[in-house]
XYZ file of C-alpha atoms in Angstrom:
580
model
C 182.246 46.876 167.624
C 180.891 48.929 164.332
C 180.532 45.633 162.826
C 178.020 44.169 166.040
C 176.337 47.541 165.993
C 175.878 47.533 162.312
C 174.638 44.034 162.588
C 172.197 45.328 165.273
C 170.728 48.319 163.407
C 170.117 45.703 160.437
C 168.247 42.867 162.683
C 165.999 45.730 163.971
C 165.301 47.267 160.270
C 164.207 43.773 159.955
C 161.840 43.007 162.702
C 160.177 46.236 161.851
C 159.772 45.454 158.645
C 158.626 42.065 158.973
C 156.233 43.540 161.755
C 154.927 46.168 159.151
C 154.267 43.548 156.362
C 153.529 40.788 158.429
C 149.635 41.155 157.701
C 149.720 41.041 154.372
C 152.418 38.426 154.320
C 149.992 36.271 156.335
C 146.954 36.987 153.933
C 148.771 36.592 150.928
C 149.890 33.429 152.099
C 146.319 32.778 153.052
C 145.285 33.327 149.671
C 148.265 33.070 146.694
C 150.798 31.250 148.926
C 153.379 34.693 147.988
C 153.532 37.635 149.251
C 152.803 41.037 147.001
C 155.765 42.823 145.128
C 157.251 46.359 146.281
C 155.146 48.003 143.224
C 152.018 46.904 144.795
C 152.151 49.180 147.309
C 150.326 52.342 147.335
C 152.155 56.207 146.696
C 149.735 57.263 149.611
C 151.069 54.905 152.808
C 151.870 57.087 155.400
C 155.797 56.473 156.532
C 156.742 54.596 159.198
C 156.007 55.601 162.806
C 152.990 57.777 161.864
C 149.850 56.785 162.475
C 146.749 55.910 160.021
C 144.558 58.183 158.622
C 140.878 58.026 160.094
C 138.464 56.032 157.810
C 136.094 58.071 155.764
C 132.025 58.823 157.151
C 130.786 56.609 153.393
C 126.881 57.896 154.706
C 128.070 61.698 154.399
C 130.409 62.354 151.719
C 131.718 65.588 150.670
C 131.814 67.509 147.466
C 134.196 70.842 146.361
C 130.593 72.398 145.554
C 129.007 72.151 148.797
C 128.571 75.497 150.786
C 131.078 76.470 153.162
C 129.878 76.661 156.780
C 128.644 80.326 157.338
C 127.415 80.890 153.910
C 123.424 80.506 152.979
C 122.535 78.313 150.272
C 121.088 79.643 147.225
C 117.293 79.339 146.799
C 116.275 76.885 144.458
C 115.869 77.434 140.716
C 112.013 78.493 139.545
C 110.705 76.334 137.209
C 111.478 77.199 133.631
C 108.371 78.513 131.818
C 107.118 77.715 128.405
C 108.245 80.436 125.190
C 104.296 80.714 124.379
C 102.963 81.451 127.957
C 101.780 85.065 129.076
C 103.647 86.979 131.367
C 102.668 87.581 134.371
C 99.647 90.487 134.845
C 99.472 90.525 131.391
C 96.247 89.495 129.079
C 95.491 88.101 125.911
C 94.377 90.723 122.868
C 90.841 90.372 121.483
C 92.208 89.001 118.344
C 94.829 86.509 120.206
C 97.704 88.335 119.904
C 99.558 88.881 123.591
C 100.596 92.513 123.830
C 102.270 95.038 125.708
C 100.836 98.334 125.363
C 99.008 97.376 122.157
C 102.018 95.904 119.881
C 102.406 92.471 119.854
C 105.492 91.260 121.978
C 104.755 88.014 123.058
C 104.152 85.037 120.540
C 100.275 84.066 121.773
C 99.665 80.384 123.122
C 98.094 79.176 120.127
C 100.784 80.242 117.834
C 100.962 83.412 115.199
C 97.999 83.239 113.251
C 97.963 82.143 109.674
C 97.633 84.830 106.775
C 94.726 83.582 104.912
C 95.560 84.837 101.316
C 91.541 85.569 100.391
C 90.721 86.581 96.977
C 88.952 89.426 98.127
C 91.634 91.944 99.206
C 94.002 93.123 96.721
C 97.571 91.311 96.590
C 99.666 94.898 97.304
C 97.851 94.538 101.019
C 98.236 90.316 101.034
C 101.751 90.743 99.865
C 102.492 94.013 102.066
C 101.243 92.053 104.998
C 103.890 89.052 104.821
C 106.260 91.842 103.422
C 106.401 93.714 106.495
C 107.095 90.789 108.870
C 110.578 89.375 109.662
C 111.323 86.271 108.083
C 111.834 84.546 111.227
C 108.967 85.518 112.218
C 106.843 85.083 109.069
C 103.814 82.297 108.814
C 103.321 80.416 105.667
C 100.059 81.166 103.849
C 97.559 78.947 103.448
C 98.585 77.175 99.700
C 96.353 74.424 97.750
C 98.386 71.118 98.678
C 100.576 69.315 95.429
C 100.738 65.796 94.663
C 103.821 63.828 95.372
C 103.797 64.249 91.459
C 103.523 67.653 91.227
C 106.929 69.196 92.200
C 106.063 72.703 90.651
C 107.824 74.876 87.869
C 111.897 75.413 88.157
C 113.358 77.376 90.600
C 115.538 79.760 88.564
C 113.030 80.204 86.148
C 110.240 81.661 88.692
C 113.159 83.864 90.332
C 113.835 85.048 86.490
C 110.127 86.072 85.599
C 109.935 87.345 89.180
C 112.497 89.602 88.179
C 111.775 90.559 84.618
C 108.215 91.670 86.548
C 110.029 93.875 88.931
C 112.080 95.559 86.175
C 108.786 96.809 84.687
C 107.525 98.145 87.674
C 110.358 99.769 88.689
C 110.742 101.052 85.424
C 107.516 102.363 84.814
C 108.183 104.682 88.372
C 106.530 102.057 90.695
C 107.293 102.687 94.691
C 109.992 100.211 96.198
C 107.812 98.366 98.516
C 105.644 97.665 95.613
C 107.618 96.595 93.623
C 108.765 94.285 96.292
C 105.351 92.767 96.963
C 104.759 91.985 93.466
C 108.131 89.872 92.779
C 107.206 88.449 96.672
C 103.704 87.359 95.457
C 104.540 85.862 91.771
C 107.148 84.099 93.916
C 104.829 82.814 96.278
C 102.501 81.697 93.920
C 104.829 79.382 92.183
C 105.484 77.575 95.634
C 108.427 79.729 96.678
C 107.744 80.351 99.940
C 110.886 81.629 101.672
C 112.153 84.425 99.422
C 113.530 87.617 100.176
C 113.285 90.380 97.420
C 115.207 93.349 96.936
C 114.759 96.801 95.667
C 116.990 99.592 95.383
C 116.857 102.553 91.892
C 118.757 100.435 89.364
C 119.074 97.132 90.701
C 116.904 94.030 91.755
C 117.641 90.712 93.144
C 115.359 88.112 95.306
C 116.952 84.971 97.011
C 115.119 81.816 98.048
C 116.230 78.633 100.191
C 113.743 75.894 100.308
C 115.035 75.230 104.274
C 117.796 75.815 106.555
C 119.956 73.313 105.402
C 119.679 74.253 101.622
C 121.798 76.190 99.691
C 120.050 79.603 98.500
C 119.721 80.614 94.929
C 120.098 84.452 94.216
C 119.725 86.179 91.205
C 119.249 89.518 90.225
C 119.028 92.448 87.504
C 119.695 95.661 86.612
C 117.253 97.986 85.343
C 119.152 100.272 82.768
C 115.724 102.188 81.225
C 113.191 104.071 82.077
C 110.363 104.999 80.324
C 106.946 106.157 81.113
C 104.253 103.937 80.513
C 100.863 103.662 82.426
C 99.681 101.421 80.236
C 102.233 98.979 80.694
C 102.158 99.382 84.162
C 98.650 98.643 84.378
C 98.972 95.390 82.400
C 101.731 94.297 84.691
C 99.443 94.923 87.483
C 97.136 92.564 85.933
C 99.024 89.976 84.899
C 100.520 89.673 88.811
C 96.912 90.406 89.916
C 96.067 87.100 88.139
C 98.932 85.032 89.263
C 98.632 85.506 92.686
C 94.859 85.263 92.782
C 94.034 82.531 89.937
C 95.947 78.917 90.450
C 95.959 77.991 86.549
C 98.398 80.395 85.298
C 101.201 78.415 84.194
C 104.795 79.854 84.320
C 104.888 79.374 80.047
C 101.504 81.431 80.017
C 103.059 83.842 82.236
C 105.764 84.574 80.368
C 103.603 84.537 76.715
C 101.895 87.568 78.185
C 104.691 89.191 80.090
C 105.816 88.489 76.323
C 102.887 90.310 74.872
C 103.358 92.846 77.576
C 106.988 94.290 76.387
C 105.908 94.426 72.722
C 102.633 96.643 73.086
C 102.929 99.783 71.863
C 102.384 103.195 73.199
C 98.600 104.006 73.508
C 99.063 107.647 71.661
C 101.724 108.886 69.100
C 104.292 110.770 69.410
C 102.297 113.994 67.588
C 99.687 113.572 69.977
C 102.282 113.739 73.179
C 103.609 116.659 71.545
C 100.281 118.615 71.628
C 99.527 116.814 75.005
C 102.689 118.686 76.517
C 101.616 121.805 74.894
C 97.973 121.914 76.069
C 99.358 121.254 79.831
C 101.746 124.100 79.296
C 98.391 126.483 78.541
C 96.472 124.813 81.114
C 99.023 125.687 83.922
C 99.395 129.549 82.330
C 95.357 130.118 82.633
C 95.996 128.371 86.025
C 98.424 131.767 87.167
C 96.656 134.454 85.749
C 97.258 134.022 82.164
C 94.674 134.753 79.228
C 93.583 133.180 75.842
C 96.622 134.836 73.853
C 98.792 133.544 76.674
C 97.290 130.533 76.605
C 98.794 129.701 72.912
C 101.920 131.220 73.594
C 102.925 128.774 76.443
C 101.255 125.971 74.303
C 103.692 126.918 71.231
C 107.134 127.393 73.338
C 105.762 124.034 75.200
C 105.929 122.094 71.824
C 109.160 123.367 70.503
C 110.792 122.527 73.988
C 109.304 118.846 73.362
C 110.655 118.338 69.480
C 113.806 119.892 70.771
C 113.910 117.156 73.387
C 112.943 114.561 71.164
C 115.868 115.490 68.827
C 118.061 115.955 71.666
C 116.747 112.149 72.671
C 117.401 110.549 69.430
C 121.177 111.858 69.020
C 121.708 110.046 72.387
C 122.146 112.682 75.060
C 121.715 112.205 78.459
C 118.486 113.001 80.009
C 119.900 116.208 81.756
C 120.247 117.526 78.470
C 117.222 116.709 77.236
C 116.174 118.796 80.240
C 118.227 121.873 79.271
C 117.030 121.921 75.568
C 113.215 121.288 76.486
C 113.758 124.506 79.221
C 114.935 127.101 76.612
C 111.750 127.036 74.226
C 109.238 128.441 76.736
C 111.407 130.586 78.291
C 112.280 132.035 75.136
C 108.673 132.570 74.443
C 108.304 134.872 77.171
C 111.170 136.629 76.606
C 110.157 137.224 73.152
C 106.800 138.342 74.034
C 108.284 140.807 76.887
C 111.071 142.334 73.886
C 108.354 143.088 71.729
C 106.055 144.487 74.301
C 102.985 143.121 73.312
C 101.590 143.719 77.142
C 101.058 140.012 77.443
C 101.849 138.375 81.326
C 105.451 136.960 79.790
C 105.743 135.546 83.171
C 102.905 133.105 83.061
C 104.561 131.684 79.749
C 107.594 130.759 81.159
C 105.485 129.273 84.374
C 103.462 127.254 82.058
C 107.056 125.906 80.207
C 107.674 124.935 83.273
C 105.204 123.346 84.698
C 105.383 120.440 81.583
C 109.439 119.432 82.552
C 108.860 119.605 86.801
C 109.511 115.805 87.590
C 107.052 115.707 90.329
C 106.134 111.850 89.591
C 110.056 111.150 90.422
C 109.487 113.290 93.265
C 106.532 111.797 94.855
C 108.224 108.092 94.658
C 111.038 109.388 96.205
C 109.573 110.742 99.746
C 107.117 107.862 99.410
C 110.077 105.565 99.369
C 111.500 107.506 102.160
C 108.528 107.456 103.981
C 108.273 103.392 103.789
C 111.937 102.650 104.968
C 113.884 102.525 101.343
C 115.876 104.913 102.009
C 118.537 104.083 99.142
C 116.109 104.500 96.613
C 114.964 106.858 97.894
C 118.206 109.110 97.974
C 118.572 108.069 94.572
C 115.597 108.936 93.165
C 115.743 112.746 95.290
C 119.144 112.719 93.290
C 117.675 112.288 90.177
C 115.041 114.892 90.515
C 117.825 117.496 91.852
C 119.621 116.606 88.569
C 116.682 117.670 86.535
C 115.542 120.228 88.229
C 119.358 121.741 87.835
C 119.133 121.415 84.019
C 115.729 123.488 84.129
C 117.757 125.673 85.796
C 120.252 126.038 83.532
C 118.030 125.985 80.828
C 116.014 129.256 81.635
C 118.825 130.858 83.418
C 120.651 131.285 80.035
C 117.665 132.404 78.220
C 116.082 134.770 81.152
C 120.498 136.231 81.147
C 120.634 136.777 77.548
C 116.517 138.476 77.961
C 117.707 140.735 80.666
C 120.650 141.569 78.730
C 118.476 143.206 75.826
C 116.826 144.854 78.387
C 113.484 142.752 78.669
C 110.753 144.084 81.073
C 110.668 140.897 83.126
C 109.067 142.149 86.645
C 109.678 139.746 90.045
C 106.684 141.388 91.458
C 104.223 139.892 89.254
C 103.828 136.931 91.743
C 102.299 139.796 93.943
C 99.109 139.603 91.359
C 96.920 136.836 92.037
C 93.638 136.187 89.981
C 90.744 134.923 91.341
C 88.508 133.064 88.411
C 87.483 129.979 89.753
C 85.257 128.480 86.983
C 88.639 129.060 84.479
C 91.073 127.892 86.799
C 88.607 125.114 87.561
C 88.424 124.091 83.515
C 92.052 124.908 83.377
C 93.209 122.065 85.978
C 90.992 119.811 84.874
C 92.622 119.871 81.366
C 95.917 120.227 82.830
C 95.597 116.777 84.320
C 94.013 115.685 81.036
C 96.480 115.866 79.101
C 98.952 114.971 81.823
C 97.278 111.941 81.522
C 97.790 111.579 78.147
C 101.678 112.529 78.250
C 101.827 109.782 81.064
C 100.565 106.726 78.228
C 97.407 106.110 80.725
C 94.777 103.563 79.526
C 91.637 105.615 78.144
C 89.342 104.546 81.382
C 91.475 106.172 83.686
C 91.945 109.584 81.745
C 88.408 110.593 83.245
C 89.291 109.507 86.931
C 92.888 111.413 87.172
C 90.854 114.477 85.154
C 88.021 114.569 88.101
C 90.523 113.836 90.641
C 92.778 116.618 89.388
C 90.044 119.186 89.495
C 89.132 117.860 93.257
C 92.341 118.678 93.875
C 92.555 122.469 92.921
C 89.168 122.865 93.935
C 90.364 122.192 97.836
C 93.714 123.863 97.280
C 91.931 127.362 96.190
C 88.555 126.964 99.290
C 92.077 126.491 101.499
C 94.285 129.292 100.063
C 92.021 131.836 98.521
C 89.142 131.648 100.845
C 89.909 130.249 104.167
C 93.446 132.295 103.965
C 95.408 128.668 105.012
C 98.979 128.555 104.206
C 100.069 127.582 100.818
C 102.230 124.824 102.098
C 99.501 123.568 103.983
C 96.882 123.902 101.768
C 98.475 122.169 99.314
C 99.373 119.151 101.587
C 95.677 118.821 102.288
C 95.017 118.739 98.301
C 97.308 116.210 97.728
C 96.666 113.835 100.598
C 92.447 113.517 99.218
C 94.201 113.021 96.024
C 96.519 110.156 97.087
C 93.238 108.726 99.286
C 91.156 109.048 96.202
C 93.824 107.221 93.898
C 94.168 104.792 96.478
C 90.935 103.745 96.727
C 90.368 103.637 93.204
C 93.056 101.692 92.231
C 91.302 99.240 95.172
C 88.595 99.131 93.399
C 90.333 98.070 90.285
C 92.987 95.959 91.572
C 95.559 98.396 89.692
C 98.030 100.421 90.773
C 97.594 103.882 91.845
C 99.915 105.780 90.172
C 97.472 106.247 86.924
C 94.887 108.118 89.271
C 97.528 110.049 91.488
C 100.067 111.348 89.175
C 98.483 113.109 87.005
C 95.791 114.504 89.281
C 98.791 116.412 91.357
C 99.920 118.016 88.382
C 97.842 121.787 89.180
C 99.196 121.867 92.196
C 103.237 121.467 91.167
C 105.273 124.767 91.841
C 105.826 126.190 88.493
C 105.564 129.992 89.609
C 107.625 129.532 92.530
C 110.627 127.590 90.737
C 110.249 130.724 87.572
C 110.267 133.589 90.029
C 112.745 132.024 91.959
C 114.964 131.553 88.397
C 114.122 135.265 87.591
C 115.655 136.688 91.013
C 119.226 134.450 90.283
C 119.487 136.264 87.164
C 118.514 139.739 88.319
C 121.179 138.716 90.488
C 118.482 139.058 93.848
C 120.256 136.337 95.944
C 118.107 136.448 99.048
C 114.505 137.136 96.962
C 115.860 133.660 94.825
C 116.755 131.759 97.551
C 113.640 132.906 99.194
C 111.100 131.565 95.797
C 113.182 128.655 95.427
C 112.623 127.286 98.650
C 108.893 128.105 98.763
C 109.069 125.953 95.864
C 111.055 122.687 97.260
C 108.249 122.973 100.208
C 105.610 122.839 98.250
C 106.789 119.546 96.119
C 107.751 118.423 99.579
C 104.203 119.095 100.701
C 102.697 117.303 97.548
C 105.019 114.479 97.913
C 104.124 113.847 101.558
C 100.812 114.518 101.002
C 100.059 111.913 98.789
C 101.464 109.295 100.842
C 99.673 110.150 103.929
C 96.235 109.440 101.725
C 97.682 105.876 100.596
C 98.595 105.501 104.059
C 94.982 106.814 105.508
C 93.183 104.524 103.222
C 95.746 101.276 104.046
C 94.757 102.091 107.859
C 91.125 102.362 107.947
C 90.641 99.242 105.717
C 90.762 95.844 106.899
C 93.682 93.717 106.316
C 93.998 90.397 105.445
C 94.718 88.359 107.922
C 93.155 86.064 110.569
C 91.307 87.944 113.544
C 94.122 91.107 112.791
C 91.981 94.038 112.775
C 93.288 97.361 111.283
C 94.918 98.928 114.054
C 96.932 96.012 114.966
C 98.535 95.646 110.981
C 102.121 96.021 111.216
C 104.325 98.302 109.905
C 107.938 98.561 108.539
C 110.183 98.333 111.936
C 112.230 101.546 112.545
C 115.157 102.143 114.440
C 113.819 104.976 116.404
C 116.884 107.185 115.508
C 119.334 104.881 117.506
């Protein structure tokens, strides 16, 4: 019996199966003449005794994005609009530059403008106008086209002359961002068009890479002395002046005068710098209220100060040193004059001493560097100047101690008296800047500019102060910005650099009575009256400093810049964080 049923069960396994496969047995037949194998068969057949899976709708297929029933489809994209198009509401500048709220934010339809490089601007503004743009950002001048011949002058040897340039300039007390547009400019005028220069107090370095895909060549170079030279500074001026403007200076006859250049010599001797320094000292005593007698006095301590500091030079001291030995002369002078009581204003003496060793050119590049974004250089040049300024201190601290200890009549409230003599005082900053000029190496032809522009200069100051009653501070900002526009505007005129025509024409106006009286309290031991003169005194070279950058800043704004259709008001400056 379990052998008939088992027999059964097996018949009826195979009728179904031979039902289930008897299509494709059939059609295989049909075709091959044998039917498939079991590994033919598909992983997907439904099992036996369920039923087939409806066909597919082939005319509407499905797809895992498509929208799920009760959702809203998303509207369809916008068309994507074009990088150089105007926003909408918003309308092109008169000189084709899109903008938003009068900056340029947009890049205009036609493109940024080229920089046309003309002849008749001077290259600081052709070189500060490239300078001050991104480099992403930053169109290629128009440049004379080369032969397939011509591949132009070796790349390390323009980024070395570049260099050796900068290292004057920033020696000789040039601003950072000058400095930077000169090396940018003798680079570009060798055909090195994507450079990047760099500035900071002792170091410089400019990179180039001829495109994206090139590797860039950097060099750089420290600048390890500093000397004061106008003259020099003038001729380097030149000599980039004629690179960037003439296209037949050759690198070799660049370098022959660059050559030329560093072996000049200084335009007056060293006897003549010596009576240069004393003559300013005597200038700035007439200046405070000093008279004739006076006059020689500060002119005599002046000098010794300046052989002492020569000597003090030549055994190899550092320049704080220097600082402290040139201090002690003039102050010693007064001292002297008060011990023997010859009734002469001792005070004015010492203010005249001083008024030869305040670094006020150091100062002045140092807020103008501030001013302009360099903000390392210009912490390190501050630094410098507070270095100085502490070995003046020291310097007539210990002489003004040791006068007070033999009981020298050295009165605080002498900077109460104030002398009204305006044709002296007049005469007296004019020579002041003379021979401020002469301590500074200037070229002869500018002597008589910075010795007009220095009497300009206290003539404003005293209308402000003496007559019109205007703050000191403020006064003397107002002096020293028509001296920075005059300088500026000379030196435009010249195609020089402005430093010849500025720094010496600031020199009457440089706090030498506030720093003494100031020095005078800390040794009385009168904290708060110290403090008091000593500040008074960091405002006003603060003042002058500030000053004189606002006039090279007036006269860069309401002169056109070169450029095409770029009118003043639309020249770019140096991009700021905005304090965040």
């Amino acid at each position: 019996m379990h052998g008939e049923a088992g027999e059964e069960r097996g018949d009826v396994g195979s009728e179904r199966q031979q039902g289930q496969r008897g299509g494709t047995a059939e059609t295989d037949a049909a075709g091959n003449g044998k039917p498939q194998s079991d590994e033919a068969h598909s992983a997907f057949t439904p099992p036996l005794g369920l039923p087939l899976p409806p066909a597919p709708e082939d005319e509407h297929p499905t797809s895992e994005f498509a929208v799920p029933e009760g959702f809203a489809a998303e509207p369809a994209a916008e068309p994507e609009g074009s990088a150089f198009a105007l926003p909408g509401g918003m309308k092109p500048h008169s000189g084709g530059n899109s903008t938003t709220g009068g900056f340029a934010a947009f890049t205009p339809p036609g493109g940024i403008p080229v920089v046309r490089l003309t002849k008749d601007a001077p290259w600081q503004d052709r070189m500060r106008t490239m300078l001050r743009m991104p480099l992403g950002e930053r169109p290629l001048p128009e440049r004379v086209e080369r032969s397939e011949d011509d591949t132009g002058p070796a790349v390390p040897r323009v980024l070395d002359l570049t260099l050796r340039i900068g290292e004057l300039l920033l020696a000789g007390g040039e601003g950072a961002e000058d400095v930077e547009a000169a090396m940018f400019g003798v680079a570009h005028a060798y055909g090195l068009d994507r450079c990047e220069p760099t500035v900071t107090f002792t170091l410089l370095s400019v990179s180039y890479q001829a495109s994206l895909v090139d590797d860039p060549v950097t060099a750089s170079r420290t600048v390890r002395r500093r000397g004061t030279d106008y003259t020099r500074l003038s001729a380097v001026f030149r000599l980039v002046d004629d690179i960037t403007t003439h296209e037949d200076i050759t690198l070799e006859e660049a370098y022959r005068r660059l050559a030329e250049i560093r072996r000049n010599r200084h335009p007056y001797p060293g006897w003549a710098l010596t009576v240069a320094g004393g003559g300013l000292a005597g200038a700035a005593s007439m200046l405070v209220g000093g008279e004739w007698p006076v006059f020689f006095a500060a002119a005599v301590g002046a000098m010794l100060g300046d052989r002492l500091a020569w000597l003090a030079s030549g055994r190899g001291l550092p320049e704080f040193y220097q600082f402290v030995a040139a201090a002690m002369p003039p102050a010693a002078m007064g001292v002297a004059l008060s011990l023997v009581g010859s009734g002469l204003q001792a005070s004015a003496v010492i203010t005249g001493g001083l008024f030869a060793l305040i670094p006020g050119r150091a100062l002045v590049a140092g807020v103008q560097d501030g001013l302009t974004g360099y903000y390392i250089t210009a912490a390190a040049r501050l630094l410098e100047v507070g270095y100085l300024i502490v070995g003046i201190v020291c310097g007539v601290l210990t002489v003004l101690y040791g006068g007070l200890q033999l009981d020298a009549k050295l009165n605080p409230e002498a900077a109460l008296r104030h002398v009204e003599r305006p044709y002296i005082q007049i005469l007296a900053a004019m020579l002041l800047a003379l021979t401020f000029s002469i301590l500074l190496q200037q070229e002869r032809h500018t002597v008589l500019f910075a010795t007009l522009n220095g009497g300009v200069a206290w003539v404003v100051y005293a209308a402000l102060a003496d007559t019109a009653d205007v703050p000191e501070v403020a006064a003397t900002t107002v002096a020293a910005g028509l001296v920075g526009l005059f300088g500026q505007l000379l030196s435009r005129y010249r195609f020089a650099s402005a430093l010849p025509y500025v720094t010496a024409a600031i020199g009457p106006l440089l706090p030498g009575s506030a720093t003494y009286f100031g020095l005078l309290a800390l040794a009385q031991g009168n904290l708060d009256r110290g403090v008091s003169h000593l500040t008074q005194a960091a405002a006003l070279a603060l003042a002058i400093a500030i000053g004189v950058n606002l006039g090279n800043e007036s006269a860069r704004l309401f002169l056109r810049m070169p450029g095409a259709g770029i009118e003043p008001a639309d020249r770019r400056a140096a991009k700021r964080t905005r304090g965040f």
